[in-house]
Every structure is written in C-alpha cells, then in structure tokens.
Coordinates of C-alpha atoms in Angstrom, one line a residue:
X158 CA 103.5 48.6 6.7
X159 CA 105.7 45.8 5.1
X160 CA 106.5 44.8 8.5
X161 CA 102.8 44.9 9.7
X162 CA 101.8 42.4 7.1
X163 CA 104.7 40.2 7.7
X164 CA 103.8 39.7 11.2
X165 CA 99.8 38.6 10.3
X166 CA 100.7 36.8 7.3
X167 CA 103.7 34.5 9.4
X168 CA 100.7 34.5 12.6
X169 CA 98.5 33.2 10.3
X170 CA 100.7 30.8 9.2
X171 CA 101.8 29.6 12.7
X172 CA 98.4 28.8 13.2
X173 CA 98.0 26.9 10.4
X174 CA 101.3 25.0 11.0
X175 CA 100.1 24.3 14.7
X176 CA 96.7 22.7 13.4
X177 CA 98.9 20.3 11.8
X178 CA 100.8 19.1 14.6
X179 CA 97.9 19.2 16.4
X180 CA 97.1 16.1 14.2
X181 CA 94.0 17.4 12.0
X182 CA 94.0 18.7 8.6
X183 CA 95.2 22.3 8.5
X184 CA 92.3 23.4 6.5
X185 CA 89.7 21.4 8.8
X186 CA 91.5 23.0 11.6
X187 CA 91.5 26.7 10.5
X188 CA 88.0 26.0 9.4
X189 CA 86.8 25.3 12.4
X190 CA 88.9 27.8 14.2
X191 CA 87.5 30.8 11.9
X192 CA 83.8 29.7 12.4
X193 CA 84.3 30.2 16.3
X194 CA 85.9 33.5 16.1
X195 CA 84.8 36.3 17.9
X196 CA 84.9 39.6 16.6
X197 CA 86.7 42.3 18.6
X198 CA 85.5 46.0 17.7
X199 CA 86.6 49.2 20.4
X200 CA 85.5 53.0 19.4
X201 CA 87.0 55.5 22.1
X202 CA 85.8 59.4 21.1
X203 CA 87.7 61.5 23.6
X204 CA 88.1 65.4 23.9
X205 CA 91.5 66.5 26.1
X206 CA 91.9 69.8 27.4
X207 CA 95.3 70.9 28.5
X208 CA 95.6 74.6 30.7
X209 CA 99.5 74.5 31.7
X210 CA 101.4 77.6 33.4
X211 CA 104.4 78.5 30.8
X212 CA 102.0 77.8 27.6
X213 CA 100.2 80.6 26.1
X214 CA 98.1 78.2 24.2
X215 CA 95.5 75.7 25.4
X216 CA 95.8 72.4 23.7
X217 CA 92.5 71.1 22.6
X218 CA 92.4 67.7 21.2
X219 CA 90.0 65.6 20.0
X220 CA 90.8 61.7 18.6
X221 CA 89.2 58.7 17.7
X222 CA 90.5 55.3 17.9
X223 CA 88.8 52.3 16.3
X224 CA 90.2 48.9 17.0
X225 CA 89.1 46.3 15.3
X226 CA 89.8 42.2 14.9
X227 CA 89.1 38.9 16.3
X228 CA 89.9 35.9 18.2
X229 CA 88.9 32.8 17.0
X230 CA 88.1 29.7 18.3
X231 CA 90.0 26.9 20.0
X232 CA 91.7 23.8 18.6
X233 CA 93.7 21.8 20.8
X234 CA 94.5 24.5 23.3
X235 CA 95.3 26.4 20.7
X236 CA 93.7 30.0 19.5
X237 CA 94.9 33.3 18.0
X238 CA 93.9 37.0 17.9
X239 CA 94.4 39.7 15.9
X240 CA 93.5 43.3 16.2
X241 CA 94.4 46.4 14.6
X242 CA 94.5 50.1 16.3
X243 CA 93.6 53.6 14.4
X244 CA 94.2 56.8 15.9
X245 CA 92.6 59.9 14.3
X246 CA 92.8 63.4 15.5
X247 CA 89.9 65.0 14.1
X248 CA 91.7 68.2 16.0
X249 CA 95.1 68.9 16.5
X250 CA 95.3 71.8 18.5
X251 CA 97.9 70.2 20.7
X252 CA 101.6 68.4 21.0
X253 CA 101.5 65.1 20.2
X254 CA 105.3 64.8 20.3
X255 CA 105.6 63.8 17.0
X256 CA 103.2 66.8 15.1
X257 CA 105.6 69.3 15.9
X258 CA 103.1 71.5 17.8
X259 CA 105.2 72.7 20.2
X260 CA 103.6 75.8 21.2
X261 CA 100.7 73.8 22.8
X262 CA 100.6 71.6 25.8
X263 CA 101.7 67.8 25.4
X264 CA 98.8 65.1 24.8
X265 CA 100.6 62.0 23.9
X266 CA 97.9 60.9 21.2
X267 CA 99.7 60.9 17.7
X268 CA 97.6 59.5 14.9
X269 CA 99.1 56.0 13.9
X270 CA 97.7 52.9 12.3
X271 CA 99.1 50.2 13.5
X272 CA 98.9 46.2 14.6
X273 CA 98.0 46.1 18.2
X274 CA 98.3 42.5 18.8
X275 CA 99.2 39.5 17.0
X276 CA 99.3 36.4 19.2
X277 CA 99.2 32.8 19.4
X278 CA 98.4 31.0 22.6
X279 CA 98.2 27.4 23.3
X280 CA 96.7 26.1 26.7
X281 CA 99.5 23.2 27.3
X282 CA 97.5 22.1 30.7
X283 CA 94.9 23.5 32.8
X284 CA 97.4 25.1 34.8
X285 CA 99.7 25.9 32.2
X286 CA 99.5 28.7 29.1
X287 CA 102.2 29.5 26.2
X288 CA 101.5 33.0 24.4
X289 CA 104.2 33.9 21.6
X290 CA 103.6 37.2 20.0
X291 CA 102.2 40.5 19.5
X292 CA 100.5 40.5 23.3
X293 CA 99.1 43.0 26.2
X294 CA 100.3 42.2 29.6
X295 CA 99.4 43.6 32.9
X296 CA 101.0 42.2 36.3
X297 CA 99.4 43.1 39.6
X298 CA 98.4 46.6 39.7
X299 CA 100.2 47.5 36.5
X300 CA 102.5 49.7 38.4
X301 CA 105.4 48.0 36.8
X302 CA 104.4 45.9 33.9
X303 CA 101.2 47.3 32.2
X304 CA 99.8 48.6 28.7
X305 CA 99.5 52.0 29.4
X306 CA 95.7 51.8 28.2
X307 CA 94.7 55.6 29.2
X308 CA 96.6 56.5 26.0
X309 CA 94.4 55.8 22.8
X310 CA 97.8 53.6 21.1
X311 CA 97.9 51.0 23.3
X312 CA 101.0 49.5 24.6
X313 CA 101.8 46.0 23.8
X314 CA 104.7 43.5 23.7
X315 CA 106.5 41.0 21.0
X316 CA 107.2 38.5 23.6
X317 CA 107.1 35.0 24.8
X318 CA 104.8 34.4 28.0
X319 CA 104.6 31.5 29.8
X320 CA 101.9 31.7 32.9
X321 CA 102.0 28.2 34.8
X322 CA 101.3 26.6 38.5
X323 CA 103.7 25.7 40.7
X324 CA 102.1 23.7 42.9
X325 CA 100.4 26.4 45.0
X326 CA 102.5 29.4 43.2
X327 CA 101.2 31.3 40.0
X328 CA 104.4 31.8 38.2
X329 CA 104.3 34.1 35.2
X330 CA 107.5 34.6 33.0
X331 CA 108.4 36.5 30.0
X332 CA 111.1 37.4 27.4
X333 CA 110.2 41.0 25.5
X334 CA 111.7 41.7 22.4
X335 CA 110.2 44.6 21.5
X336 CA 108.3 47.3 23.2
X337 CA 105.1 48.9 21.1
X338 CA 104.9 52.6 23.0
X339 CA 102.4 54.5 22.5
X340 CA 103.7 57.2 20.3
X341 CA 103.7 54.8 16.9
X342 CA 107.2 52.8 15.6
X343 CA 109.8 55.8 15.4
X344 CA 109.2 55.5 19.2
X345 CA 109.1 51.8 20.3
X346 CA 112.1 50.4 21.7
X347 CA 114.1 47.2 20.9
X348 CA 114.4 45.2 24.0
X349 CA 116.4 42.3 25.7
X350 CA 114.4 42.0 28.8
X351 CA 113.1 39.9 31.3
X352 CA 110.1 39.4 33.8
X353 CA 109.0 37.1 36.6
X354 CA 106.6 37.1 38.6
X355 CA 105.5 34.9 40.9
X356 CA 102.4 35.0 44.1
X357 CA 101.1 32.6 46.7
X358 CA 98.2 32.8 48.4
X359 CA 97.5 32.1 52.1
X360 CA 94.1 32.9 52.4
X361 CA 91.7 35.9 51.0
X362 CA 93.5 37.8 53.7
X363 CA 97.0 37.1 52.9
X364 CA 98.4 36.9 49.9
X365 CA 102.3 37.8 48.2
X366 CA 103.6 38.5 44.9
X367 CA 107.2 38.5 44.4
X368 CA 109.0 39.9 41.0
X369 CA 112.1 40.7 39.0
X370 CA 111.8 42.9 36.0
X371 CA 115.7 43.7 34.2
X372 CA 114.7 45.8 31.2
X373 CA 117.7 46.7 28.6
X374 CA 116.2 49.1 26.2
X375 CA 117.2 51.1 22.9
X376 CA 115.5 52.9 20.6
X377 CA 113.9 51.8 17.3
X378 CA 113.6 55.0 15.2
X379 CA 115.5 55.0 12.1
X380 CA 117.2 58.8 12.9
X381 CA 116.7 58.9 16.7
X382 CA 117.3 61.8 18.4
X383 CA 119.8 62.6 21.7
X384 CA 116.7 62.3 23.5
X385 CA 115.2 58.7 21.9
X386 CA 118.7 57.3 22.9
X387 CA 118.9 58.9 26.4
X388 CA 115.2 57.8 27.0
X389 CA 115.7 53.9 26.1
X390 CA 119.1 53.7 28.2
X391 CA 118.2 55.5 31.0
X392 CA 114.7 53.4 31.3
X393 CA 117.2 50.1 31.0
X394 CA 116.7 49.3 35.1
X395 CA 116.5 45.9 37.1
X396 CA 113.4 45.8 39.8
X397 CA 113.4 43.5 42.5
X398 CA 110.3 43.2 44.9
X399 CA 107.7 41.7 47.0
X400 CA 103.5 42.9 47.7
X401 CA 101.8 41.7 50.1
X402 CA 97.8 42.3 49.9
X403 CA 94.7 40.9 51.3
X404 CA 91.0 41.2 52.2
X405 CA 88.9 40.9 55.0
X406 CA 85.3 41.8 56.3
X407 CA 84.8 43.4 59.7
X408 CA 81.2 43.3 60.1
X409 CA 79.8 45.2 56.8
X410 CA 83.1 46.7 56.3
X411 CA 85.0 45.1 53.4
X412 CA 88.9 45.7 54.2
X413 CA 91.6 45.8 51.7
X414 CA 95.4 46.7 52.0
X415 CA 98.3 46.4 50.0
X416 CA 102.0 46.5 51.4
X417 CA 104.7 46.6 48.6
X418 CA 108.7 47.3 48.8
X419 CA 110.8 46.9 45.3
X420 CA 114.6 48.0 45.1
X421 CA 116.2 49.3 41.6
X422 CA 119.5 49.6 40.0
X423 CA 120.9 50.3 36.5
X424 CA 120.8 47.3 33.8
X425 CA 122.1 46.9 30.4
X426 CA 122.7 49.8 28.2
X427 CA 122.2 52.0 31.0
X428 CA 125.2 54.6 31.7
X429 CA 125.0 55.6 34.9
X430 CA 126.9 54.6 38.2
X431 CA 126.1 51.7 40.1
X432 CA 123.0 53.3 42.5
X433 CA 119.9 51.6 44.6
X434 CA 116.9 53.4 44.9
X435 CA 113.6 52.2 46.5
X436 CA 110.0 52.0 45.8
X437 CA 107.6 51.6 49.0
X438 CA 103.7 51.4 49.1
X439 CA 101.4 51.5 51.6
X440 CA 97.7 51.1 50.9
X441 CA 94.4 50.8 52.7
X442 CA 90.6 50.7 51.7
X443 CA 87.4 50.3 53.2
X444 CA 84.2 49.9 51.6
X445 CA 81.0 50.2 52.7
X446 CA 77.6 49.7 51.0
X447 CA 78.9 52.1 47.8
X448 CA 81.1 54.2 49.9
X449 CA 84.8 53.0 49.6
X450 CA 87.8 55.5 51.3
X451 CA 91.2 54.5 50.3
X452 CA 94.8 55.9 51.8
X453 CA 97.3 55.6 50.1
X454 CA 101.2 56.4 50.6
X455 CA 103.9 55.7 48.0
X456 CA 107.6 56.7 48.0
X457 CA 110.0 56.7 45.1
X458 CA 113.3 57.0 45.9
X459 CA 116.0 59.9 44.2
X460 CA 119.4 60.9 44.5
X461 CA 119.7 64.2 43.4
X462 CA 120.5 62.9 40.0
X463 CA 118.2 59.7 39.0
X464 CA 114.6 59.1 40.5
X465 CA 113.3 55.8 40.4
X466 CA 111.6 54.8 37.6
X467 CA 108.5 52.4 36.0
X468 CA 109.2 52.9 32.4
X469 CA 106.8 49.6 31.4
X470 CA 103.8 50.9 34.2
X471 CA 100.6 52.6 33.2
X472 CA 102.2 55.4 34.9
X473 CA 99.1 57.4 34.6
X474 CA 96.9 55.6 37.2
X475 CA 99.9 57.1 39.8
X476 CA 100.7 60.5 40.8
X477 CA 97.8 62.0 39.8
X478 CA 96.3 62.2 36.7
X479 CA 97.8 65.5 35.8
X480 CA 101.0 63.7 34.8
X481 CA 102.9 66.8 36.3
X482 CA 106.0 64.1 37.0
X483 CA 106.2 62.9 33.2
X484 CA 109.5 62.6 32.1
X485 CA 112.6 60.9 29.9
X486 CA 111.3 57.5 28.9
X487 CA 107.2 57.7 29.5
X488 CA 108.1 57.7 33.2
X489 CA 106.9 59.8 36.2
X490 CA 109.9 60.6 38.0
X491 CA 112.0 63.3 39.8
X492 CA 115.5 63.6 40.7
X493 CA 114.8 64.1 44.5
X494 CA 112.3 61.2 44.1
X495 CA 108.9 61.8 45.2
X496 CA 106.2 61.2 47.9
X497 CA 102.7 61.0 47.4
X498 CA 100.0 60.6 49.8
X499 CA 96.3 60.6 48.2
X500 CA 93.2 60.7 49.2
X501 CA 90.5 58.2 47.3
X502 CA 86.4 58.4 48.3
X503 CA 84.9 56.2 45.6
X504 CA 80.7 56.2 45.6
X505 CA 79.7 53.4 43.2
X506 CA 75.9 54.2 42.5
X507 CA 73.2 51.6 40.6
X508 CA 71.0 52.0 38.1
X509 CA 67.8 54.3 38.3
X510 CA 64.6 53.2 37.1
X511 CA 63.9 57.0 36.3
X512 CA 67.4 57.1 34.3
X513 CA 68.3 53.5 32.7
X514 CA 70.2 55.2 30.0
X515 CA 72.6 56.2 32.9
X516 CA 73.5 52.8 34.4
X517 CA 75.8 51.8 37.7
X518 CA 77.5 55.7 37.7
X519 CA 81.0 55.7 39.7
X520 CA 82.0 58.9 41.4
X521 CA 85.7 59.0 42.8
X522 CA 87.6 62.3 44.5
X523 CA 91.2 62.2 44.9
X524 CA 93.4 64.2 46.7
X525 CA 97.4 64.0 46.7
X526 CA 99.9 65.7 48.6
X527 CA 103.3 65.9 47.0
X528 CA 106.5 66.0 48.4
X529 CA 110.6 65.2 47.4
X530 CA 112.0 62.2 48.9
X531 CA 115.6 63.6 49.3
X532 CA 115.2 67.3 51.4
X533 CA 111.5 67.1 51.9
X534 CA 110.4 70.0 49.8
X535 CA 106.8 70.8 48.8
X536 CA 106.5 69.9 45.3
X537 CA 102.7 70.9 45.4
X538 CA 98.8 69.1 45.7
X539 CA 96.4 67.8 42.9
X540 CA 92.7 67.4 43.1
X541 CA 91.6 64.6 40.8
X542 CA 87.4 63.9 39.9
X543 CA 86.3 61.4 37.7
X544 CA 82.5 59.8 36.7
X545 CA 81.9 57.1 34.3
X546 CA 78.2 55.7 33.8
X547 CA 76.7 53.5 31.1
X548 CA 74.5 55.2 28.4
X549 CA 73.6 51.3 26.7
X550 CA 74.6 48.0 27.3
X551 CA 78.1 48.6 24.8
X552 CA 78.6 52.8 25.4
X553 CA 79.6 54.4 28.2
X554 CA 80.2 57.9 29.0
X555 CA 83.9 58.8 31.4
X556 CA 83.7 63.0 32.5
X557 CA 87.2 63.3 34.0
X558 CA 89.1 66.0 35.8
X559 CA 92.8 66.7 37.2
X560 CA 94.1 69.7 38.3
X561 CA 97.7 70.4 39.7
X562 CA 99.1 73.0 41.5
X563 CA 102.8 73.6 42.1
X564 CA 104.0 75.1 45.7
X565 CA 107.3 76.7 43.8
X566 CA 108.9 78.1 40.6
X567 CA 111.1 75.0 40.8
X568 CA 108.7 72.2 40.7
X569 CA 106.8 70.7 37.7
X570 CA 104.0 73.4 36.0
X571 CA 100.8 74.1 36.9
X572 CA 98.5 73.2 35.0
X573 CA 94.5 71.4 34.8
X574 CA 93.1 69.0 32.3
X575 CA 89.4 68.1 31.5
X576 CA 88.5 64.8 29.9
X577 CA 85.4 63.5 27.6
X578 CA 85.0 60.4 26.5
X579 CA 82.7 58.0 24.6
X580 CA 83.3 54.3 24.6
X581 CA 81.8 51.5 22.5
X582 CA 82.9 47.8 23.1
X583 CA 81.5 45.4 20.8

C-alpha cells in the first residue's frame, strides 16, 4: 500500500511540477486541470463457471470489480489520470492461484485492490505524444502487446511511451519497467524490455505494421516460488515481425484480411538454448448487411521442448476461449506448438422498438480445430458462443460460452465454461 501512495502522491506531484514549467502558476494550473476532470467509474458483475475433466469439483465464482478515478483536463498538452481497481469475490468456490483452492478448476480472478493506472501524458505536437507511467497499452490486435482485459485485474505497464509520426509512419516505442499481471503484486514481474512498433499505410486496402518486442522478465514476489522464477525467465523472448492488413468493398461485401509472420528467440534471463520458432497468421472476413464470416488460420511454432509464446498478449481472445493451452507465464502454448483454424459467423443485430432495453445485440459462433505443429497430432475442437446486448445507455449484459473437447488422454482437459456478466461504464 506504501508503494501505492508513493506512486499518486509523486504523480500528483509531476503534475504540479510540469504546470510550472509550463509557465503558469502551479496552483492556477492544477486548478484549472481539476475543474476539467472527468470522472472514470467501471462496475463488472461476472459469474464463471468452470466443468474440467480431472476435477471432481465445479468452480463457481462470482466477482465484482469497481474501478474508479479520473482524468483531468489539459494544460499545455499536458493531462493525467488516475484510477484505481477492486476485485471482490463475493464466492470463492474456485482456484484463484493465490486462495489455495486447489481442488477446484482455475479462474484467474484473485481479489486485490490495487492502482491500475497512474500516468502523465503530454501532447509535445499534434503528431507527437509522451506518456510516463502507470499506463494500458494495446498494439495492433493485442496478440503481442495487450492488457489482458477479460481478466477483472487489468494488466497495465510502468513505462515510458512515446507514439510519434514519421513522416507517413506511426511509430510507437516503449521502455517497460514493470509488468502489473493480473494476479495482484506477489505476481508482477520486474522488467528490462523493449517495444517498437512501427505501420505505414498505402491505402484502406493495404496497410503494414512492423514490430520488435525483447522482453527480459523476473519475478517480483518477495518468496517466489520454482514456478514464479521459471515463469518470468522462460516468458524473457525477443519477437520480430511484420502484418500486413487491409480492406476493401466488392459490391456490398465489405472485405477484410490480415497476413502476419513474426519469428522468436530467447532474450535476457531466459535459460534455454539458442532456438527460432515462428508465428504465422492468416485471416479473412466478409461482412454483409449484419452477417460477417471470418477464417482464420494461425500457427505457433514448437520444438518438442518450447512452444512459442505471447507472454504480454491478451491471450484469451486466441485459441479459444476455453484457455485449454494456458500455461507457464500467462501464455497459451504447447511444446509441439499448435495450429488453429476457427470458424467466426458474427450477426450484429439493431435495436427493437418492441425491446429498447435490449439495444444493438451481437451474436458470434466460433469453431476451432486444433492440431500440433511438430507431428500433426489432433489436440481436439472447441465450440465458442457469445451475445452481448445493451440493457441502458451505461449497462450491458455479455452471456458467454466455450466448450473444449480433447481428441486424447495426452492433450490439454476437457472441460466447458459459462459466463455472466453485467457491465456499467460511467
């Protein structure tokens, strides 16, 4: 907690100091700056089911996370926010990681209070942004770099960001000191890592991102465990790549695709041999009127021993929502790598005069097909449902279902999950 107020109290300060050199009076300018805030308030009420093969218990959980702060105005290019996440469990019927509960199912939800961001940005240019602190950040799809927001603890970063224009080229880089995971502080990871990414764009229908991400983890908790060291070192990996994307209309088809191909290699405090494993994506979508049908292939390189790995991804949003593949570090992973291709059929409905308390639903189906990279073997297929739809103007209701099924005794557990959630957003 110490360390919680130190970071507010020397963000506040910051602020303060800025206003100064900014040329105003530091009281005129935090002043000014406070009237102009906006408030930030988030309530997420979610029930998770868990049915997994090996588990004679069911884990039923049910938690509440408030988050709660503001952002305030902007002096000089210069603004701050500050927001705070709780996480209740009102039941614990389930294995947070960090309860103990190990005779239930995992649902990586622990209750923890905590600083979610704590940030200073200052808008140099038009074309040019500094952000120091306490941050979210997402890149592209969040596949590599994201914040993991499924979980009710968010992931964020203590970093330096600097997003700027090169000429035609967005060019985002970043030094990250410290990642915030989503199990509280005994599992956050000091960091000496890196990230750029940088995209062009030709047209609507062509467009490229290219990136380097060299992570060098270790873990934060004051009595880690074998498994808190192995985690951070083993997630320590260097990820070069290129995406390609685009859209196009065909008549009244809308047309999307994304082409992506990154290569991976141990970095830092990593231990093992020198390897190179791959990451390709293929993707296509078509939408018409509310009717969109996406492919989409993706295929993670392993060697028997290490499968490639996205330790900063919302890993969630990828091979399936089951997270049958989680493993060491937050990633989804398997030694023999994996191959998915899924299914998407998305049906984006509108608003019913007869129902207007249940606004613009959204229906999507998923199917994936699992395979190993190295020998081809089945690992098993996954059926994923989900339907969101706005009850007001701030709540919305998500219904949400996964359910995987293994093709052997040697691949990941069965097992199904059912979602409920209510959302506010101030």
């Amino acid at each position: 907690m110490t360390n919680r107020i130190r970071i507010l109290l020397t963000t506040t300060a910051a602020v303060a100091a800025l206003g100064v050199a900014a040329g105003a009076r530091a009281e005129d300018t935090v002043s000014e700056a406070i009237g102009a805030s906006k408030p930030i308030f988030e309530s997420s009420l979610r029930s998770e089911t868990v049915d997994q093969f090996g588990f004679a218990e069911k884990a039923e959980a049910l938690t509440w996370r408030n988050r709660f702060g503001f952002t305030t105005g902007e002096y000089k290019g210069i603004k701050a926010i500050i927001e705070v996440d709780s996480v209740e469990a009102l039941t614990e019927n389930y294995n947070s990681t960090l309860n103990g509960k190990t005779a239930f199912p995992n649902v990586v939800d622990p209750e923890v209070t905590e600083i979610n961001r704590a940030q200073l940005s200052w808008a140099a240019t038009e074309t040019t942004t500094l952000t120091v602190g306490r941050q979210r950040i997402i890149l592209d799809d969040a596949r590599f770099i994201g914040n993991v927001g499924w979980r009710q603890d968010e992931q964020t970063y203590d970093a330096i960001r600097l997003d700027t224009m090169l000429g035609p080229v967005k060019v985002t880089g970043a030094y990250i000191g410290r990642v915030n995971r989503i199990q509280g502080d005994e599992k956050d990871w000091k960091s000496n890592s890196y990230v750029l990414n940088a995209s062009y764009s030709v047209n609507e229908a062509l467009k490229f991102t290219a990136f380097n991400y060299t992570f060098d983890f270790e873990t934060t908790a004051t009595a880690p465990t074998a498994a808190d060291i192995a985690n951070a070192k083993i997630s320590s990996v260097s990820t070069t790549g290129l995406r390609a994307y685009g859209s196009t209309w065909v008549s009244s088809f809308k047309l999307n695709y994304v082409a992506q191909y990154a290569g991976q290699s141990p970095s830092g405090k990593n231990p093992a041999a020198d390897y190179t494993l791959h990451e390709t994506m293929l993707e296509g979508a078509a939408t018409w009127d509310v009717y969109t049908f996406k492919v989409n292939y993706e295929i993670l390189e392993g060697n028997g021993t290490q499968g490639f790995v996205t330790p900063l991804g919302t890993v969630h949003a990828f091979e399936g929502w089951a997270d049958a593949f989680a493993s060491v570090g937050g990633n989804k992973t398997h030694p023999n790598g994996i191959k998915d291709l899924s299914y998407n059929l998305t049906i984006a409905g509108h608003t019913k005069p007869w129902a207007p308390w249940f606004m613009n639903p959204t229906l999507s189906v998923i199917y994936h097909d699992f395979q190993t990279d190295r020998l081809g073997q089945d690992i098993g297929t996954e059926w994923d449902a989900i339907l969101t739809a706005g009850i007001t103007k701030n709540l919305s209701l998500m219904l949400k279902y996964a359910d995987f099924e293994r093709a052997s005794p040697t691949m990941p557990a069965s097992r199904t999950k059912t979602w409920i959630m209510l959302q506010y957003k101030l």
